[in-house]
Amino acid sequence: MSHNSQHFFPGAPHGVPPTYEMLKEEHEVAVLGAPQSSAPVTTTVINIRSETAVPDHIVWSLFNTIFMNWCCLGFVAFAYSVKSRDRKMVGDMIGAQTYASTAKCLNIWALVLGLLLTTGSIVLLVIACIALHSVILKSM
């Protein structure tokens, strides 16, 4: 690791130490600041509205409505998703977040119940088929 330090002075050639006039000029610029003009200073303020992304879960709700609509939870979740999207279009982000949270909760319940009841139905159907098959074999 080299301990040689090189100072940067604008306008000075590499390897040549800066002159007194160059250092004095840099000091004056640093103390006095940038040149001032006599024109009035005008400022412009731009307010940029930050759009917080509020997910409305409408696709998930539509999926649960079409495929896993046990106890109509998917349809209710879809209704809350539409309400959330409406609130977002109006500009009510807190209302949109509330409806989106309810839609998400209903979607989770619809998905869990749909998977459990579908799996349970398939298992019961397989057990019933096996029992029916064994009864048919015993009767022959």
C-alpha positions as a Markdown table, in Angstrom:
| # | Residue | x | y | z |
|---|---|---|---|---|
| 1 | Met | 0.0 | 0.0 | 0.0 |
| 2 | Ser | 1.5 | 3.3 | -1.0 |
| 3 | His | 1.4 | 6.2 | 1.5 |
| 4 | Asn | 2.1 | 8.8 | -1.2 |
| 5 | Ser | -0.7 | 11.4 | -1.2 |
| 6 | Gln | -1.3 | 13.6 | -4.2 |
| 7 | His | -3.3 | 16.8 | -3.7 |
| 8 | Phe | -5.7 | 17.9 | -6.4 |
| 9 | Phe | -5.4 | 21.5 | -7.5 |
| 10 | Pro | -7.3 | 22.5 | -10.6 |
| 11 | Gly | -5.2 | 24.1 | -13.2 |
| 12 | Ala | -1.9 | 22.8 | -11.8 |
| 13 | Pro | 0.1 | 20.4 | -14.0 |
| 14 | His | 0.8 | 17.0 | -12.5 |
| 15 | Gly | 3.9 | 17.0 | -10.4 |
| 16 | Val | 4.2 | 20.8 | -10.2 |
| 17 | Pro | 3.4 | 22.3 | -6.8 |
| 18 | Pro | 0.7 | 25.0 | -6.8 |
| 19 | Thr | 1.8 | 28.6 | -6.7 |
| 20 | Tyr | 0.8 | 31.2 | -4.1 |
| 21 | Glu | -1.6 | 32.9 | -6.5 |
| 22 | Met | -3.4 | 29.7 | -7.3 |
| 23 | Leu | -3.9 | 28.9 | -3.6 |
| 24 | Lys | -5.0 | 32.5 | -2.9 |
| 25 | Glu | -7.6 | 32.3 | -5.7 |
| 26 | Glu | -9.0 | 29.0 | -4.4 |
| 27 | His | -9.2 | 30.4 | -0.8 |
| 28 | Glu | -11.1 | 33.5 | -2.1 |
| 29 | Val | -13.6 | 31.4 | -4.0 |
| 30 | Ala | -14.1 | 29.2 | -0.9 |
| 31 | Val | -14.6 | 32.2 | 1.4 |
| 32 | Leu | -16.6 | 34.4 | -0.8 |
| 33 | Gly | -18.6 | 31.7 | -2.5 |
| 34 | Ala | -19.9 | 31.8 | -6.0 |
| 35 | Pro | -20.3 | 35.1 | -7.8 |
| 36 | Gln | -23.5 | 36.9 | -6.9 |
| 37 | Ser | -25.8 | 38.4 | -9.5 |
| 38 | Ser | -28.1 | 41.4 | -9.0 |
| 39 | Ala | -31.1 | 39.5 | -10.4 |
| 40 | Pro | -33.8 | 38.5 | -7.9 |
| 41 | Val | -33.7 | 34.8 | -6.8 |
| 42 | Thr | -36.9 | 32.9 | -7.6 |
| 43 | Thr | -37.7 | 29.5 | -6.2 |
| 44 | Thr | -40.0 | 26.9 | -7.6 |
| 45 | Val | -41.6 | 24.2 | -5.4 |
| 46 | Ile | -42.9 | 21.1 | -7.0 |
| 47 | Asn | -45.1 | 18.8 | -4.9 |
| 48 | Ile | -44.8 | 15.3 | -6.1 |
| 49 | Arg | -47.6 | 13.1 | -4.7 |
| 50 | Ser | -46.3 | 9.8 | -3.7 |
| 51 | Glu | -48.6 | 7.0 | -4.8 |
| 52 | Thr | -48.6 | 4.3 | -2.3 |
| 53 | Ala | -49.4 | 1.0 | -3.9 |
| 54 | Val | -52.4 | -0.5 | -2.3 |
| 55 | Pro | -52.9 | -4.0 | -3.7 |
| 56 | Asp | -56.6 | -4.8 | -4.2 |
| 57 | His | -56.2 | -8.6 | -4.7 |
| 58 | Ile | -58.8 | -8.6 | -7.4 |
| 59 | Val | -57.2 | -11.3 | -9.5 |
| 60 | Trp | -56.8 | -13.6 | -6.4 |
| 61 | Ser | -60.5 | -12.9 | -5.5 |
| 62 | Leu | -61.6 | -13.7 | -9.1 |
| 63 | Phe | -59.7 | -17.0 | -9.0 |
| 64 | Asn | -61.3 | -17.9 | -5.6 |
| 65 | Thr | -64.7 | -16.9 | -6.9 |
| 66 | Ile | -64.4 | -19.1 | -10.0 |
| 67 | Phe | -62.6 | -22.1 | -8.7 |
| 68 | Met | -62.8 | -22.4 | -5.0 |
| 69 | Asn | -66.1 | -20.7 | -4.0 |
| 70 | Trp | -66.7 | -22.8 | -0.9 |
| 71 | Cys | -69.2 | -20.9 | 1.4 |
| 72 | Cys | -69.2 | -18.0 | -1.1 |
| 73 | Leu | -66.0 | -16.6 | 0.5 |
| 74 | Gly | -64.5 | -16.0 | -2.9 |
| 75 | Phe | -67.5 | -13.9 | -4.1 |
| 76 | Val | -67.4 | -11.8 | -0.9 |
| 77 | Ala | -63.6 | -11.3 | -1.3 |
| 78 | Phe | -64.2 | -10.2 | -4.9 |
| 79 | Ala | -66.8 | -7.7 | -3.7 |
| 80 | Tyr | -64.3 | -6.3 | -1.2 |
| 81 | Ser | -61.6 | -6.2 | -3.8 |
| 82 | Val | -63.9 | -4.1 | -6.1 |
| 83 | Lys | -64.7 | -1.8 | -3.2 |
| 84 | Ser | -60.9 | -1.4 | -2.6 |
| 85 | Arg | -60.3 | -0.5 | -6.2 |
| 86 | Asp | -63.1 | 2.0 | -6.1 |
| 87 | Arg | -61.7 | 3.7 | -3.0 |
| 88 | Lys | -58.3 | 3.8 | -4.6 |
| 89 | Met | -59.7 | 5.5 | -7.7 |
| 90 | Val | -61.4 | 8.1 | -5.6 |
| 91 | Gly | -58.2 | 8.8 | -3.7 |
| 92 | Asp | -59.2 | 7.3 | -0.3 |
| 93 | Met | -56.0 | 5.3 | 0.4 |
| 94 | Ile | -57.0 | 4.4 | 4.0 |
| 95 | Gly | -60.4 | 3.1 | 2.9 |
| 96 | Ala | -58.8 | 1.2 | 0.0 |
| 97 | Gln | -56.3 | -0.3 | 2.5 |
| 98 | Thr | -59.1 | -1.4 | 4.8 |
| 99 | Tyr | -61.1 | -3.1 | 2.1 |
| 100 | Ala | -57.9 | -4.7 | 0.6 |
| 101 | Ser | -57.0 | -6.1 | 4.0 |
| 102 | Thr | -60.5 | -7.6 | 4.4 |
| 103 | Ala | -60.3 | -9.0 | 0.9 |
| 104 | Lys | -56.9 | -10.6 | 1.6 |
| 105 | Cys | -58.2 | -12.2 | 4.8 |
| 106 | Leu | -61.3 | -13.6 | 3.0 |
| 107 | Asn | -59.1 | -14.8 | 0.1 |
| 108 | Ile | -56.8 | -16.7 | 2.6 |
| 109 | Trp | -59.8 | -18.3 | 4.2 |
| 110 | Ala | -61.4 | -19.2 | 0.9 |
| 111 | Leu | -58.1 | -20.7 | -0.3 |
| 112 | Val | -57.5 | -22.7 | 2.9 |
| 113 | Leu | -61.1 | -24.0 | 3.1 |
| 114 | Gly | -61.1 | -24.7 | -0.6 |
| 115 | Leu | -58.0 | -26.8 | -0.4 |
| 116 | Leu | -59.1 | -28.6 | 2.8 |
| 117 | Leu | -62.6 | -29.4 | 1.6 |
| 118 | Thr | -61.4 | -30.3 | -1.9 |
| 119 | Thr | -58.8 | -32.6 | -0.5 |
| 120 | Gly | -61.2 | -34.1 | 2.0 |
| 121 | Ser | -63.8 | -34.7 | -0.7 |
| 122 | Ile | -61.2 | -36.5 | -2.9 |
| 123 | Val | -60.1 | -38.6 | 0.1 |
| 124 | Leu | -63.7 | -39.5 | 1.0 |
| 125 | Leu | -64.5 | -40.4 | -2.7 |
| 126 | Val | -61.4 | -42.7 | -2.9 |
| 127 | Ile | -62.4 | -44.4 | 0.4 |
| 128 | Ala | -66.0 | -44.8 | -0.8 |
| 129 | Cys | -64.8 | -46.3 | -4.1 |
| 130 | Ile | -62.5 | -48.8 | -2.3 |
| 131 | Ala | -65.3 | -49.8 | 0.0 |
| 132 | Leu | -67.7 | -50.2 | -2.9 |
| 133 | His | -65.1 | -52.3 | -4.8 |
| 134 | Ser | -64.6 | -54.5 | -1.8 |
| 135 | Val | -68.4 | -55.0 | -1.3 |
| 136 | Ile | -68.7 | -56.0 | -5.0 |
| 137 | Leu | -65.8 | -58.5 | -4.7 |
| 138 | Lys | -67.4 | -60.1 | -1.6 |
| 139 | Ser | -70.8 | -60.5 | -3.2 |
| 140 | Met | -69.3 | -62.4 | -6.1 |
